[in-house]
Coordinates of C-alpha atoms and ligand atoms in Angstrom, one line a residue:
M1466 CA -201.8 -84.1 -67.1
T1467 CA -198.9 -83.3 -69.3
A1468 CA -198.9 -83.7 -73.1
F1469 CA -196.6 -86.7 -72.6
D1470 CA -199.1 -88.4 -70.3
D1471 CA -201.6 -88.2 -73.2
I1472 CA -199.3 -90.1 -75.6
A1473 CA -197.8 -92.6 -73.1
P1474 CA -200.4 -95.3 -73.8
R1475 CA -199.6 -95.2 -77.5
L1476 CA -195.9 -95.5 -76.7
A1477 CA -196.6 -98.4 -74.4
A1478 CA -198.2 -100.3 -77.3
Q1479 CA -195.2 -99.8 -79.6
A1480 CA -193.4 -102.9 -80.8
I1481 CA -190.4 -103.0 -83.1
E1482 CA -189.2 -106.3 -84.6
L1483 CA -185.5 -107.0 -84.7
P1484 CA -183.7 -108.7 -87.6
S1485 CA -181.8 -111.8 -86.5
W1486 CA -179.1 -110.9 -89.0
A1487 CA -178.3 -107.6 -87.2
F1488 CA -176.6 -109.7 -84.5
G1489 CA -174.2 -111.5 -86.9
N1490 CA -171.1 -110.0 -88.4
A1491 CA -171.7 -107.7 -91.3
G1492 CA -169.6 -105.6 -93.6
T1493 CA -169.1 -104.6 -97.1
R1494 CA -167.6 -106.3 -100.2
F1495 CA -164.3 -105.0 -98.9
K1496 CA -164.2 -106.6 -95.4
V1497 CA -166.4 -108.1 -92.7
F1498 CA -165.0 -107.4 -89.2
G1499 CA -165.8 -109.9 -86.5
T1500 CA -166.3 -109.0 -82.8
P1501 CA -165.9 -111.1 -79.7
G1502 CA -169.3 -112.5 -78.5
T1503 CA -170.9 -112.5 -82.0
P1504 CA -173.5 -115.3 -82.1
R1505 CA -172.6 -118.6 -83.7
T1506 CA -176.1 -119.9 -83.8
V1507 CA -179.6 -118.6 -84.4
E1508 CA -180.4 -119.4 -80.7
E1509 CA -177.6 -117.0 -79.7
K1510 CA -178.9 -114.4 -82.1
I1511 CA -182.3 -114.7 -80.4
S1512 CA -180.8 -114.4 -76.9
D1513 CA -179.1 -111.1 -78.0
A1514 CA -182.4 -109.8 -79.5
A1515 CA -184.1 -110.7 -76.2
T1516 CA -181.5 -108.7 -74.4
V1517 CA -182.4 -105.6 -76.4
H1518 CA -186.0 -106.2 -75.4
R1519 CA -185.1 -106.6 -71.7
F1520 CA -183.4 -103.2 -71.6
T1521 CA -185.9 -101.3 -73.7
G1522 CA -189.3 -103.1 -73.5
L1523 CA -189.6 -102.3 -77.2
A1524 CA -188.6 -105.3 -79.2
P1525 CA -190.8 -108.4 -78.4
T1526 CA -190.2 -110.2 -81.7
V1527 CA -187.3 -111.3 -83.9
A1528 CA -187.5 -111.8 -87.7
L1529 CA -185.7 -114.8 -89.2
H1530 CA -184.0 -115.0 -92.6
I1531 CA -184.2 -118.4 -94.3
P1532 CA -181.9 -120.3 -94.9
W1533 CA -179.5 -118.1 -92.8
D1534 CA -181.5 -119.1 -89.7
A1535 CA -182.6 -122.6 -90.8
V1536 CA -182.9 -125.2 -88.1
D1537 CA -184.3 -128.7 -87.9
D1538 CA -186.9 -127.9 -85.2
Y1539 CA -188.7 -124.6 -85.4
A1540 CA -191.1 -125.4 -82.6
A1541 CA -188.0 -125.8 -80.3
L1542 CA -186.6 -122.6 -81.6
S1543 CA -189.9 -120.9 -80.8
R1544 CA -189.7 -122.3 -77.3
H1545 CA -186.2 -121.0 -76.9
A1546 CA -187.4 -117.6 -77.9
A1547 CA -190.3 -117.8 -75.4
D1548 CA -187.9 -118.8 -72.7
E1549 CA -185.9 -115.7 -73.4
G1550 CA -189.0 -113.5 -73.3
V1551 CA -189.5 -112.9 -77.0
A1552 CA -191.4 -114.5 -80.0
L1553 CA -190.4 -115.3 -83.5
G1554 CA -191.8 -112.9 -86.1
T1555 CA -191.5 -112.3 -89.8
I1556 CA -190.0 -115.0 -92.0
N1557 CA -187.8 -113.5 -94.7
S1558 CA -187.2 -115.6 -97.8
N1559 CA -183.8 -115.6 -99.6
T1560 CA -183.5 -116.3 -103.3
F1561 CA -180.4 -114.3 -103.8
Q1562 CA -177.6 -116.5 -102.8
D1563 CA -178.0 -119.6 -104.8
E1564 CA -176.2 -120.3 -108.1
D1565 CA -179.5 -121.1 -109.8
Y1566 CA -180.7 -117.6 -109.2
K1567 CA -178.0 -115.8 -111.2
F1568 CA -180.5 -114.6 -113.8
G1569 CA -183.5 -114.4 -111.5
S1570 CA -185.7 -116.4 -109.2
L1571 CA -189.5 -115.8 -109.3
T1572 CA -189.0 -114.1 -112.7
H1573 CA -186.6 -116.6 -114.3
T1574 CA -187.2 -117.7 -117.8
D1575 CA -186.6 -121.3 -116.8
A1576 CA -189.7 -122.8 -115.2
A1577 CA -187.6 -125.2 -113.1
V1578 CA -185.8 -122.3 -111.5
R1579 CA -189.1 -120.5 -110.9
R1580 CA -190.5 -123.7 -109.3
K1581 CA -187.4 -123.9 -107.0
A1582 CA -187.9 -120.3 -105.9
I1583 CA -191.6 -120.9 -105.3
D1584 CA -190.9 -124.1 -103.4
H1585 CA -188.5 -122.1 -101.2
H1586 CA -191.4 -119.8 -100.3
L1587 CA -193.7 -122.7 -99.6
Q1588 CA -191.1 -124.1 -97.2
C1589 CA -191.0 -120.6 -95.5
L1590 CA -194.8 -120.9 -95.1
E1591 CA -194.3 -124.3 -93.4
I1592 CA -191.8 -122.7 -91.1
M1593 CA -194.4 -119.9 -90.3
E1594 CA -196.9 -122.6 -89.3
A1595 CA -194.3 -123.9 -86.7
T1596 CA -193.2 -120.5 -85.5
G1597 CA -196.7 -118.9 -85.5
S1598 CA -195.4 -116.1 -87.8
R1599 CA -197.9 -113.9 -89.6
D1600 CA -195.7 -112.5 -92.4
L1601 CA -193.8 -113.9 -95.3
K1602 CA -191.5 -111.1 -96.5
I1603 CA -190.2 -111.3 -100.0
W1604 CA -187.4 -109.3 -101.4
L1605 CA -186.0 -110.3 -104.7
A1606 CA -182.6 -109.5 -106.2
D1607 CA -184.1 -110.2 -109.6
G1608 CA -183.2 -107.7 -112.4
T1609 CA -180.7 -107.2 -115.2
N1610 CA -177.5 -105.3 -115.6
Y1611 CA -177.7 -104.3 -119.3
A1612 CA -180.3 -102.9 -121.6
G1613 CA -181.6 -105.7 -123.7
Q1614 CA -180.4 -108.4 -121.3
G1615 CA -183.9 -109.4 -120.4
D1616 CA -187.5 -109.0 -121.4
M1617 CA -188.8 -106.7 -118.6
R1618 CA -192.4 -107.3 -119.6
G1619 CA -192.0 -111.1 -119.6
R1620 CA -190.3 -110.9 -116.2
Q1621 CA -193.1 -108.9 -114.7
D1622 CA -195.7 -111.4 -116.0
R1623 CA -193.7 -114.3 -114.6
L1624 CA -193.4 -112.5 -111.3
A1625 CA -197.1 -112.1 -111.1
E1626 CA -197.7 -115.8 -111.9
S1627 CA -195.1 -117.0 -109.3
L1628 CA -196.5 -114.7 -106.6
A1629 CA -200.0 -115.9 -107.3
V1630 CA -198.9 -119.5 -106.6
I1631 CA -197.3 -118.5 -103.3
Y1632 CA -200.3 -116.4 -102.3
S1633 CA -202.7 -119.3 -103.0
Q1634 CA -200.9 -121.3 -100.2
L1635 CA -201.1 -118.6 -97.5
G1636 CA -203.1 -119.4 -94.4
M1637 CA -206.0 -117.1 -93.6
E1638 CA -204.0 -115.3 -90.9
Q1639 CA -200.9 -115.0 -92.9
R1640 CA -199.7 -112.2 -95.2
L1641 CA -197.4 -111.9 -98.2
V1642 CA -195.3 -108.8 -97.9
L1643 CA -193.4 -107.6 -101.0
E1644 CA -190.4 -105.4 -100.5
Y1645 CA -189.1 -103.1 -103.3
K1646 CA -185.7 -101.7 -103.9
F1647 CA -184.6 -99.5 -106.8
F1648 CA -181.2 -101.1 -107.5
E1649 CA -178.6 -103.5 -106.3
P1650 CA -177.5 -106.2 -107.0
A1651 CA -179.0 -105.4 -110.4
F1652 CA -177.8 -102.2 -111.9
Y1653 CA -179.9 -101.6 -115.1
H1654 CA -183.4 -102.7 -114.1
T1655 CA -184.8 -104.3 -111.0
D1656 CA -188.1 -106.3 -111.2
V1657 CA -189.6 -104.8 -108.1
P1658 CA -187.9 -101.4 -108.0
D1659 CA -190.5 -99.1 -106.5
W1660 CA -193.7 -98.9 -104.4
G1661 CA -195.8 -98.6 -107.5
T1662 CA -194.6 -101.9 -108.8
A1663 CA -194.9 -103.6 -105.4
Y1664 CA -198.4 -102.1 -105.0
T1665 CA -199.5 -103.3 -108.5
Q1666 CA -198.2 -106.8 -107.8
V1667 CA -199.8 -107.2 -104.4
A1668 CA -203.1 -105.5 -105.4
A1669 CA -203.5 -108.2 -108.0
L1670 CA -203.0 -110.9 -105.4
G1671 CA -205.6 -109.9 -102.8
E1672 CA -206.2 -108.5 -99.4
R1673 CA -203.5 -110.4 -97.6
A1674 CA -200.7 -109.1 -99.8
V1675 CA -199.1 -105.9 -98.8
V1676 CA -196.0 -103.8 -99.3
C1677 CA -192.8 -103.5 -97.2
L1678 CA -191.2 -100.1 -97.3
D1679 CA -187.4 -100.3 -96.5
T1680 CA -186.4 -96.8 -95.8
G1681 CA -183.0 -97.3 -97.5
H1682 CA -184.4 -98.4 -100.8
H1683 CA -185.1 -95.1 -102.5
A1684 CA -183.2 -92.8 -104.7
P1685 CA -181.6 -89.8 -102.9
G1686 CA -184.1 -87.0 -102.4
T1687 CA -187.2 -89.3 -102.6
N1688 CA -190.0 -88.1 -100.4
I1689 CA -190.5 -91.3 -98.4
E1690 CA -193.2 -89.9 -96.1
F1691 CA -195.3 -89.3 -99.2
I1692 CA -195.1 -93.0 -100.0
V1693 CA -195.9 -93.9 -96.4
M1694 CA -199.0 -91.7 -96.7
Q1695 CA -200.1 -93.2 -100.0
L1696 CA -199.6 -96.9 -99.0
L1697 CA -201.5 -96.3 -95.7
R1698 CA -204.2 -94.5 -97.7
L1699 CA -204.5 -97.5 -99.9
G1700 CA -204.5 -100.0 -97.0
K1701 CA -201.4 -101.6 -98.4
L1702 CA -198.5 -100.6 -96.0
G1703 CA -197.6 -104.0 -94.5
S1704 CA -194.3 -103.2 -92.9
F1705 CA -191.3 -101.1 -92.5
D1706 CA -187.7 -102.2 -92.8
F1707 CA -186.1 -99.3 -90.9
N1708 CA -182.6 -98.2 -91.3
S1709 CA -180.9 -95.0 -92.5
R1710 CA -178.7 -94.1 -95.4
N1711 CA -176.4 -91.4 -96.6
Y1712 CA -175.6 -92.8 -100.1
A1713 CA -177.3 -96.1 -101.2
D1714 CA -178.7 -99.0 -99.2
D1715 CA -176.3 -98.2 -96.3
D1716 CA -178.3 -100.1 -93.6
L1717 CA -177.1 -97.7 -90.9
I1718 CA -178.8 -97.2 -87.6
V1719 CA -182.4 -95.8 -88.2
G1720 CA -182.6 -92.1 -87.4
A1721 CA -178.8 -91.7 -87.5
A1722 CA -178.3 -90.3 -90.9
D1723 CA -181.5 -88.2 -91.0
P1724 CA -183.5 -88.0 -87.8
F1725 CA -185.8 -85.4 -89.4
Q1726 CA -186.8 -87.8 -92.1
L1727 CA -187.6 -90.5 -89.5
F1728 CA -189.8 -87.9 -87.7
R1729 CA -191.6 -87.0 -91.0
V1730 CA -192.2 -90.7 -91.6
M1731 CA -193.6 -91.2 -88.1
V1732 CA -195.8 -88.1 -88.6
E1733 CA -197.4 -89.8 -91.6
V1734 CA -197.7 -93.1 -89.8
V1735 CA -199.6 -91.4 -87.0
R1736 CA -201.7 -89.4 -89.5
G1737 CA -202.6 -92.5 -91.5
G1738 CA -203.5 -94.7 -88.5
G1739 CA -200.4 -96.9 -88.9
L1740 CA -199.8 -97.0 -85.2
D1741 CA -203.2 -98.5 -84.6
H1742 CA -203.2 -102.2 -84.0
E1743 CA -205.8 -102.8 -86.7
S1744 CA -203.6 -101.3 -89.3
G1745 CA -201.4 -104.4 -89.2
V1746 CA -198.3 -102.3 -90.0
A1747 CA -195.2 -104.1 -88.7
F1748 CA -192.3 -102.0 -87.6
M1749 CA -189.0 -103.8 -88.2
L1750 CA -185.4 -102.9 -88.4
D1751 CA -183.2 -104.1 -91.3
Q1752 CA -179.7 -103.1 -90.4
C1753 CA -176.2 -104.1 -90.3
H1754 CA -173.7 -103.1 -87.7
N1755 CA -170.4 -103.1 -89.5
V1756 CA -168.2 -101.2 -87.1
E1757 CA -170.3 -100.5 -84.0
E1758 CA -171.3 -103.0 -81.3
K1759 CA -174.4 -104.9 -82.4
I1760 CA -176.5 -105.1 -79.3
P1761 CA -176.1 -101.4 -78.4
G1762 CA -176.6 -100.6 -82.1
Q1763 CA -180.0 -102.3 -81.9
I1764 CA -180.8 -100.6 -78.6
R1765 CA -179.9 -97.2 -80.0
S1766 CA -182.1 -98.0 -83.1
V1767 CA -185.3 -98.9 -81.2
L1768 CA -184.8 -95.9 -78.9
N1769 CA -184.5 -93.6 -82.0
V1770 CA -187.8 -94.9 -83.4
Q1771 CA -189.4 -94.5 -80.0
E1772 CA -188.1 -90.9 -79.7
M1773 CA -189.4 -89.9 -83.1
T1774 CA -192.7 -91.6 -82.5
A1775 CA -193.1 -89.6 -79.3
R1776 CA -192.3 -86.3 -81.1
A1777 CA -194.7 -87.2 -83.9
L1778 CA -197.5 -88.0 -81.4
L1779 CA -196.9 -84.7 -79.7
L1780 CA -197.6 -82.8 -83.0
D1781 CA -200.5 -80.4 -82.4
R1782 CA -202.8 -81.7 -85.2
V1783 CA -205.6 -79.3 -84.5
A1784 CA -203.4 -76.3 -84.8
L1785 CA -201.6 -77.7 -87.8
T1786 CA -204.9 -78.3 -89.7
A1787 CA -206.1 -74.8 -88.8
A1788 CA -202.8 -73.3 -90.1
Q1789 CA -202.9 -75.5 -93.3
E1790 CA -206.5 -74.5 -94.1
A1791 CA -205.8 -70.8 -93.4
G1792 CA -203.0 -70.9 -95.9
D1793 CA -200.5 -70.1 -93.2
V1794 CA -197.5 -71.6 -94.8
L1795 CA -194.9 -70.7 -92.2
G1796 CA -197.2 -71.1 -89.3
A1797 CA -198.0 -74.7 -90.3
H1798 CA -194.3 -75.4 -90.9
Q1799 CA -193.5 -74.0 -87.4
I1800 CA -196.1 -76.2 -85.7
L1801 CA -194.5 -79.2 -87.3
M1802 CA -191.0 -78.1 -86.4
D1803 CA -192.0 -77.4 -82.8
A1804 CA -192.9 -81.0 -82.4
F1805 CA -189.7 -82.1 -84.1
Y1806 CA -187.6 -80.0 -81.8
T1807 CA -189.3 -81.1 -78.6
D1808 CA -186.8 -83.0 -76.5
V1809 CA -188.7 -86.0 -75.3
R1810 CA -185.7 -87.8 -73.8
P1811 CA -186.2 -86.7 -70.1
A1812 CA -189.9 -87.6 -70.2
L1813 CA -189.1 -90.9 -71.9
A1814 CA -186.5 -91.7 -69.3
A1815 CA -188.8 -91.0 -66.4
W1816 CA -191.6 -93.0 -68.0
R1817 CA -189.3 -96.0 -68.6
E1818 CA -188.4 -96.0 -65.0
S1819 CA -192.0 -95.9 -63.9
R1820 CA -192.5 -99.1 -65.9
G1821 CA -189.5 -100.9 -64.4
L1822 CA -187.2 -100.3 -67.3
P1823 CA -183.8 -98.6 -67.1
A1824 CA -184.1 -94.8 -67.6
D1825 CA -181.1 -95.0 -69.9
P1826 CA -181.0 -98.4 -71.7
M1827 CA -177.7 -97.7 -73.4
R1828 CA -176.0 -97.0 -70.1
A1829 CA -177.7 -99.9 -68.3
Y1830 CA -176.6 -102.3 -71.0
A1831 CA -173.0 -101.1 -70.9
A1832 CA -173.0 -101.6 -67.1
S1833 CA -174.7 -105.0 -67.2
G1834 CA -171.7 -107.1 -68.1
Y1835 CA -173.7 -109.0 -70.8
Q1836 CA -171.2 -108.0 -73.5
Q1837 CA -168.3 -109.3 -71.5
R1838 CA -170.1 -112.5 -70.7
I1839 CA -170.9 -113.4 -74.3
A1840 CA -167.4 -112.5 -75.3
D1841 CA -166.1 -114.9 -72.6
E1842 CA -168.6 -117.7 -73.3
R1843 CA -168.8 -117.7 -77.0
V1844 CA -165.5 -119.1 -77.8
G1845 CA -165.0 -121.5 -80.8
G1846 CA -167.4 -122.2 -83.6
A1847 CA -168.1 -120.0 -86.6
Q1848 CA -169.5 -116.6 -85.9
A1849 CA -172.7 -115.8 -87.8
S1850 CA -172.2 -113.5 -90.7
W1851 CA -174.4 -111.7 -93.2
A1852 CA -173.7 -114.2 -95.9
S1853 CA -174.1 -117.5 -94.0
Ligands
LIG2925 C1 -182.3 -106.2 -99.4 O1 -181.4 -105.1 -99.5 C2 -182.9 -106.2 -98.0 O2 -183.3 -104.9 -97.6 C3 -183.9 -107.2 -97.8 O3 -184.8 -106.8 -96.8 C4 -183.2 -108.4 -97.4 O4 -184.0 -109.4 -96.8 C5 -182.2 -107.8 -96.5 O5 -181.8 -106.6 -97.1 C6 -181.0 -108.6 -96.3 O6 -180.1 -107.9 -95.4
LIG2926 MN1 -185.0 -104.7 -96.3

């Protein structure tokens, strides 16, 4: 038996959730470029997500963002997803695109605005009943731009109160997942800027409140794998929003800007039991494909996560621990680097084929004609875009 055979069962269990919004047009404040075949509806986004799953076997669920993906009949939407071979996953709330939220949502000084934001989350919980979703993911744009603009302490207190109301309405199988981000759109202070604040808030709520770690939401140079370790250690790592960044919240393809960082993150995930089903950790992408094709962009992304997971699983833990405990600094480092530099691609290709999947999902998708078909069929209507 090869080392790869040993880790194959763990790879077979891997599931990565795709964001519906990755299939719509995205861009920057300068320009959003459209591409032929871009979905016009949430049903079409789900069909594209299902295509990623068909070619990779890695992406059985799709996350929705409300109201971007709002429909009248969520049970029918779930059936559409099932017909396509996937299921609906995390429901993401959105309190950052409504005029009322200019000065905050769950933290707002005006009780009526806070109530509106809370009600939006309660509607998301209703949607989750219909879709069978486990997780309500909350990311807030709340914050201020200028010192003195707001009372940071009061905002934190109101946040805790608002979250408690939402948490009290969760079903027993549901979770509240709070995502942090250090800046943007607020440029002076953000109300949930870091893992410590997210942890403090969810710890006060209870067991079914956990933290989402978006890999793009840290200052340059932050040791993200340390945060992964700590949240797993505390039993509070709820989910990942995977993407990669060079500068700020770039939302580039995960593992593209810094494959080594993705490897280090996956090493801590394995070390902390985050791959075990019982851990409950959800692995999601949160990306935008501004200039590249979206479906291949998502295929590339899930393959990157799979490749770095395989390398992390191949790490010789026994040897590493021995080197660490012997104070063998360079020996320990080399053991880690040996795993990182292991080219798992040929073994993964053969393994995929053995499971009835294409050895090279990127090439198989390109040859499938799907891109041309959607470009021909999806004519007319308004293409979905990040902001609508
Ligand atoms: C905020 O930057 C964020 O990472 C949150 O997860 C949002 O839901 C998502 O991006 C919107 O693209
Ligand atoms: Mn995110």
